[in-house]
PDB file of C-alpha atoms in Angstrom:
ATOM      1  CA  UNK L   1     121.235  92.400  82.723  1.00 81.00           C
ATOM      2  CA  UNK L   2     119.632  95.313  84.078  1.00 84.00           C
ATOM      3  CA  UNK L   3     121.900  95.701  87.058  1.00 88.00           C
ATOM      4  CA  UNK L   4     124.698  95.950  84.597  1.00 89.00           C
ATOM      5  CA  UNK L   5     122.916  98.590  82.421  1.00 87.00           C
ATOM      6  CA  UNK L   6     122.850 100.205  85.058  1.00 90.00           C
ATOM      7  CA  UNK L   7     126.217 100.411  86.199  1.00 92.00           C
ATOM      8  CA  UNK L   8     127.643 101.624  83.438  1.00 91.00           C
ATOM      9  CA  UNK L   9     125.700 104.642  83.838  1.00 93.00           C
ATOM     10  CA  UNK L  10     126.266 104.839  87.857  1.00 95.00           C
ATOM     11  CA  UNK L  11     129.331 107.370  87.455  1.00 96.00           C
ATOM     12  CA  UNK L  12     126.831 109.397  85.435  1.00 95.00           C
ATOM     13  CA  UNK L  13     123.959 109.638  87.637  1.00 96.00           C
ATOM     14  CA  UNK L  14     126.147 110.023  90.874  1.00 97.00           C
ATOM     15  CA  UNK L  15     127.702 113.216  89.068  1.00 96.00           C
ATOM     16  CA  UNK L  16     124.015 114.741  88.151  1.00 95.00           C
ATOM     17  CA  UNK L  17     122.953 114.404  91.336  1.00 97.00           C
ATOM     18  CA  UNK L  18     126.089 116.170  93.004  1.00 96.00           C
ATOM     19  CA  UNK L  19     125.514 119.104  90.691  1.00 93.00           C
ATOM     20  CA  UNK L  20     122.405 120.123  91.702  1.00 93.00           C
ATOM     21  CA  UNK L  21     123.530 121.061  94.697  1.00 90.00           C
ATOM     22  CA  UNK L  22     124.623 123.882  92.265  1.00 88.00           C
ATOM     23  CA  UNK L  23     121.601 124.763  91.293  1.00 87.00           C
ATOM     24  CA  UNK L  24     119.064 127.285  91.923  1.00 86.00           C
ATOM     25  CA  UNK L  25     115.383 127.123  91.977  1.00 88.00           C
ATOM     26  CA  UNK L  26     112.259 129.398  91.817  1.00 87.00           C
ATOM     27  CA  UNK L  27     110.759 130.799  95.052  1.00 87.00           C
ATOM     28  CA  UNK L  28     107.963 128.147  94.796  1.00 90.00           C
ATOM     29  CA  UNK L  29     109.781 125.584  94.753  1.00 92.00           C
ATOM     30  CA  UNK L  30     108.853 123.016  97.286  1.00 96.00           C
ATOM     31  CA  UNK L  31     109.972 119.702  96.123  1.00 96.00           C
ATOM     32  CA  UNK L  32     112.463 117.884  94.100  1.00 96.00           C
ATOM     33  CA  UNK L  33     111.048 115.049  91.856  1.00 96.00           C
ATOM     34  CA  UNK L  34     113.455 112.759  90.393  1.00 96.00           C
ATOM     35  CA  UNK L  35     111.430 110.423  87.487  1.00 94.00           C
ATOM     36  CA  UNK L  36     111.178 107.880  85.261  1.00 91.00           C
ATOM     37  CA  UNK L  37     108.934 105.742  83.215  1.00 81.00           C
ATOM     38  CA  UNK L  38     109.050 102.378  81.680  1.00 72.00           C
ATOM     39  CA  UNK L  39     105.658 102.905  79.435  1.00 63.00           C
ATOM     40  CA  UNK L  40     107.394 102.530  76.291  1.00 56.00           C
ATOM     41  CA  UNK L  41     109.456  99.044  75.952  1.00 54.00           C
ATOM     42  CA  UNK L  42     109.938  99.150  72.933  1.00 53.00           C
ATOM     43  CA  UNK L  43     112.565 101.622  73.005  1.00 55.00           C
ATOM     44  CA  UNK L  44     115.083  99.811  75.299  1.00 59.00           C
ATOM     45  CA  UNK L  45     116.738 103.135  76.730  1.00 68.00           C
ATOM     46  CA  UNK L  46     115.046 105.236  79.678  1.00 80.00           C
ATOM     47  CA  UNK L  47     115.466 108.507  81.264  1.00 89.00           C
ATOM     48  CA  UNK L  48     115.692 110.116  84.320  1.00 93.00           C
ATOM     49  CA  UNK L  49     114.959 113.616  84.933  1.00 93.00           C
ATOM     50  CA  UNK L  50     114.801 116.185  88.041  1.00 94.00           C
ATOM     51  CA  UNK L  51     111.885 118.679  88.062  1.00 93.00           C
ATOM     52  CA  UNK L  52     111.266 121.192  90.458  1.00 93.00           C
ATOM     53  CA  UNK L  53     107.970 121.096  91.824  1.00 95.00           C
ATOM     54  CA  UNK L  54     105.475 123.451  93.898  1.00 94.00           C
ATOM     55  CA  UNK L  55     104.156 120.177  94.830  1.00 94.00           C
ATOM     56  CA  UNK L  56     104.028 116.790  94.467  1.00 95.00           C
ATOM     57  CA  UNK L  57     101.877 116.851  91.285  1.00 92.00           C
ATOM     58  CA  UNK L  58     102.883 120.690  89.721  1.00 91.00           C
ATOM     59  CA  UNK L  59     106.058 121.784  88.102  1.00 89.00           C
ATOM     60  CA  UNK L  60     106.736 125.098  88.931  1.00 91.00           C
ATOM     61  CA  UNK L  61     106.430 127.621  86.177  1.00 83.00           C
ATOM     62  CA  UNK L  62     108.897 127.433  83.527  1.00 71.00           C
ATOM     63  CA  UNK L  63     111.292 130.424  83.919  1.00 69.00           C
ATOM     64  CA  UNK L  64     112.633 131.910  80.691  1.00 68.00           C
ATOM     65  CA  UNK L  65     116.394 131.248  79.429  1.00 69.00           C
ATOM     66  CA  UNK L  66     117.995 134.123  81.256  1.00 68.00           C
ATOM     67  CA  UNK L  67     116.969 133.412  84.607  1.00 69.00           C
ATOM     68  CA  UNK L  68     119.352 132.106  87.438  1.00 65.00           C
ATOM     69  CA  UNK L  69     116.850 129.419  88.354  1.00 69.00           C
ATOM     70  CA  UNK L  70     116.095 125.922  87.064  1.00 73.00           C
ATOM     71  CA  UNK L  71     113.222 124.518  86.941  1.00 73.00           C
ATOM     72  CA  UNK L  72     114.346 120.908  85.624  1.00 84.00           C
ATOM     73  CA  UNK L  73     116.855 118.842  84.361  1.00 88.00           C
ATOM     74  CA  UNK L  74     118.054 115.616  82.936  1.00 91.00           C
ATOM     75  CA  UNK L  75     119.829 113.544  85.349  1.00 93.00           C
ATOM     76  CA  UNK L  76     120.437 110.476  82.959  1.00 92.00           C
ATOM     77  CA  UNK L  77     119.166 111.604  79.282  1.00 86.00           C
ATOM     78  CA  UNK L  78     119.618 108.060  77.689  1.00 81.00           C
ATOM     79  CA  UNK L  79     120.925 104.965  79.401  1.00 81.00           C
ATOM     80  CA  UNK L  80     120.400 101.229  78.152  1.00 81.00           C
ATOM     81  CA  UNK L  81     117.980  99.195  80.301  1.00 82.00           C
ATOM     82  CA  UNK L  82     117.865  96.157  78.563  1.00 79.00           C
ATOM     83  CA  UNK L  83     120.267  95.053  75.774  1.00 74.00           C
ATOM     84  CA  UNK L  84     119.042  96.303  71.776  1.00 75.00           C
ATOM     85  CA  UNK L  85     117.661  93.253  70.051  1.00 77.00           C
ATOM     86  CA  UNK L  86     119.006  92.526  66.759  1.00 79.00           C
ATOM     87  CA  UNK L  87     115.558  91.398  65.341  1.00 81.00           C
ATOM     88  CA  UNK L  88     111.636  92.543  66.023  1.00 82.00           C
ATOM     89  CA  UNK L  89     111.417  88.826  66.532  1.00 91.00           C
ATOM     90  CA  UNK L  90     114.198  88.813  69.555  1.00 87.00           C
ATOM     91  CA  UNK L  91     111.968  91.903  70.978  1.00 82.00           C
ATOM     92  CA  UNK L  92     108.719  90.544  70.778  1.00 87.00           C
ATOM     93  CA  UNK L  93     110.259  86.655  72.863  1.00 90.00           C
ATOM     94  CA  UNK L  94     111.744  89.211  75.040  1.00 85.00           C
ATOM     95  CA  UNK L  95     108.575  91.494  75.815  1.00 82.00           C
ATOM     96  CA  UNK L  96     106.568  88.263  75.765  1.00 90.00           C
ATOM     97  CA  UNK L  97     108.284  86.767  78.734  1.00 89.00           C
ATOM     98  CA  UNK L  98     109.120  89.905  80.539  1.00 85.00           C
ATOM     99  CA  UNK L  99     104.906  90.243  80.697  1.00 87.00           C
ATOM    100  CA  UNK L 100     104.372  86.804  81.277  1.00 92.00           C
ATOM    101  CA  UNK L 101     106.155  87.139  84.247  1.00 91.00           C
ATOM    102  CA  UNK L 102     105.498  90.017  85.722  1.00 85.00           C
ATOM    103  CA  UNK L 103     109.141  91.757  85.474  1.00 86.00           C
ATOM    104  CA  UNK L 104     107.744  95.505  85.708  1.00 85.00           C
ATOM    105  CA  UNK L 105     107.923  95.253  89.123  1.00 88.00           C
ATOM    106  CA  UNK L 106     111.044  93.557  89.499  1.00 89.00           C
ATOM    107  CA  UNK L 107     112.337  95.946  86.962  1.00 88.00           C
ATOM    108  CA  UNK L 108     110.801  99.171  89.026  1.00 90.00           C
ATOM    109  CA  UNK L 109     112.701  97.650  92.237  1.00 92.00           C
ATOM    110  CA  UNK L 110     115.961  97.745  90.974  1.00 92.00           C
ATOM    111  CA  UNK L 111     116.328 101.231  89.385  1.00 93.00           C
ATOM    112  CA  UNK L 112     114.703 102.759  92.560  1.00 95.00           C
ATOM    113  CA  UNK L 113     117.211 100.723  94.227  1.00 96.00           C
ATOM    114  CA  UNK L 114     119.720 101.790  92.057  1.00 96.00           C
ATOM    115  CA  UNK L 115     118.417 105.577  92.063  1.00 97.00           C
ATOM    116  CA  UNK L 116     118.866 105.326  95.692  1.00 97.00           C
ATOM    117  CA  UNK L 117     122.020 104.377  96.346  1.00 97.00           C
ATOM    118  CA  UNK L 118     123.414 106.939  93.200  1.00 98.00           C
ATOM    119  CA  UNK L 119     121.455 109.505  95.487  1.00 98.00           C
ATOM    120  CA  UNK L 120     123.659 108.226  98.584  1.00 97.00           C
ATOM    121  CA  UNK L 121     127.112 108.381  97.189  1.00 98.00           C
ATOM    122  CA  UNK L 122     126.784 111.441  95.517  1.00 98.00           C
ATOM    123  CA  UNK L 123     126.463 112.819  99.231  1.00 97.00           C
ATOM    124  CA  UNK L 124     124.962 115.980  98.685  1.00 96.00           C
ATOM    125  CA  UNK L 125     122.679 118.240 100.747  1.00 93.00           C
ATOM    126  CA  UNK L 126     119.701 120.230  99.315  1.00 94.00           C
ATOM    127  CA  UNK L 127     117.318 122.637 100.664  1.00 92.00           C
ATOM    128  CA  UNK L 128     114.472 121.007  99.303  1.00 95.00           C
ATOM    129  CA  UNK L 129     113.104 117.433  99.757  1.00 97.00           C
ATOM    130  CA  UNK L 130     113.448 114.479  97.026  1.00 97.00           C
ATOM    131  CA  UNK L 131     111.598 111.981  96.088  1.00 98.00           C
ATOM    132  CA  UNK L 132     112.158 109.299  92.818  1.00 97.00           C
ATOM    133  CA  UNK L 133     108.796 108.141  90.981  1.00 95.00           C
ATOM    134  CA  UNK L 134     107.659 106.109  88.048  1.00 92.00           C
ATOM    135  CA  UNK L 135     105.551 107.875  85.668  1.00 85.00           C
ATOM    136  CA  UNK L 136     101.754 107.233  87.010  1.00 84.00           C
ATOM    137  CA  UNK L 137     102.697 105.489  89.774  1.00 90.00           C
ATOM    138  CA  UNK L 138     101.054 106.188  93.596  1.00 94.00           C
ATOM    139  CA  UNK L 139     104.017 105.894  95.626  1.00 96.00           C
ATOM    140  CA  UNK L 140     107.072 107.705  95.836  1.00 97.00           C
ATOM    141  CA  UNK L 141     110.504 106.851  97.283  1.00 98.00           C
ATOM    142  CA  UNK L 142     111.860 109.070  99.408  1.00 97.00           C
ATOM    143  CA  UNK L 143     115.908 109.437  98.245  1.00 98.00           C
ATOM    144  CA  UNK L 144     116.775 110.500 101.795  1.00 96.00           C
ATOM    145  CA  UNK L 145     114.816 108.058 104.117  1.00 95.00           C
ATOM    146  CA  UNK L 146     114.916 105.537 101.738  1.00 96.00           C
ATOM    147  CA  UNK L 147     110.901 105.077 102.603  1.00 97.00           C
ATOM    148  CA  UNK L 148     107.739 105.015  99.914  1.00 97.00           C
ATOM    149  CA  UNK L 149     104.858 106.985 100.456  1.00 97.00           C
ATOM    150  CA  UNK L 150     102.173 107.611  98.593  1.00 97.00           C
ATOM    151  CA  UNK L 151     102.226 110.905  97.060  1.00 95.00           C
ATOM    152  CA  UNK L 152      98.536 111.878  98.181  1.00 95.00           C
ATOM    153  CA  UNK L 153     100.050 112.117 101.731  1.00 95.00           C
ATOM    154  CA  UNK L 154     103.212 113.474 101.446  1.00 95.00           C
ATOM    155  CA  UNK L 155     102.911 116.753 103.406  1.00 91.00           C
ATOM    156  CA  UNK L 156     105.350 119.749 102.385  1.00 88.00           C
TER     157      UNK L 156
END
């Protein structure tokens, strides 16, 4: 089910990611961070969005509306994960066994997966790195080696 949700926002997501080879960004600027976040389940939609970072931690200052430069953006602003449940009841079987067995993971694995290979066919080139993280996660997947590291020793 996921892998289909997903899909159908592929086309999507492969056209964000070409477009910011359009864009510009702040002098401090050091790092691309693509993220996501699965805290909240109980809507069955996520996002993805592209900050700019001085770091692997800090957003760079937000510039004001009439600059050239961007300093973030959504890359996918609302795509279906999971399918909507008709019923609390359908939501709370369906949260009950995704925890029971340990599907966050699984779940993490294939939109990094997924994130990758969007990054790939977009082809693009970009002067800064990029790296795709969950939300309060330690590691983060580099989008052009394909390789997690952990974010504390990612040297810039």
């Amino acid at each position: 089910m996921i892998r289909e949700n997903l899909a159908n926002t592929e086309t999507q997501l492969v056209e964000s990611f070409k477009k910011i080879e359009n864009l510009k960004f702040p002098e401090d600027a050091s790092v691309l961070i693509v993220s996501s976040s699965l805290d909240d389940l109980n809507d069955e939609q996520f996002e993805i969005y592209l900050s700019v970072n001085e770091d692997m931690f800090d957003a760079v200052e937000p510039v004001d509306e009439d600059s050239e430069y961007n300093d973030g953006v959504y890359l996918v602003d609302s795509a279906m994960l999971y399918k909507e449940f008709e019923t609390g009841e359908e939501f709370d079987k369906f949260f009950s066994f995704f925890d029971k067995n340990n599907l966050e993971e699984v779940t993490m694995k294939e939109i990094s997966d997924w994130v990758q290979k969007c990054f790939h066919q977009a082809e693009v080139t970009l002067p800064l790195p990029i790296y795709f993280s969950f939300t309060d996660e330690d590691d983060a997947l580099n989008l052009v080696t394909g390789k997690w590291e952990d974010q504390m020793d990612i040297d810039l």
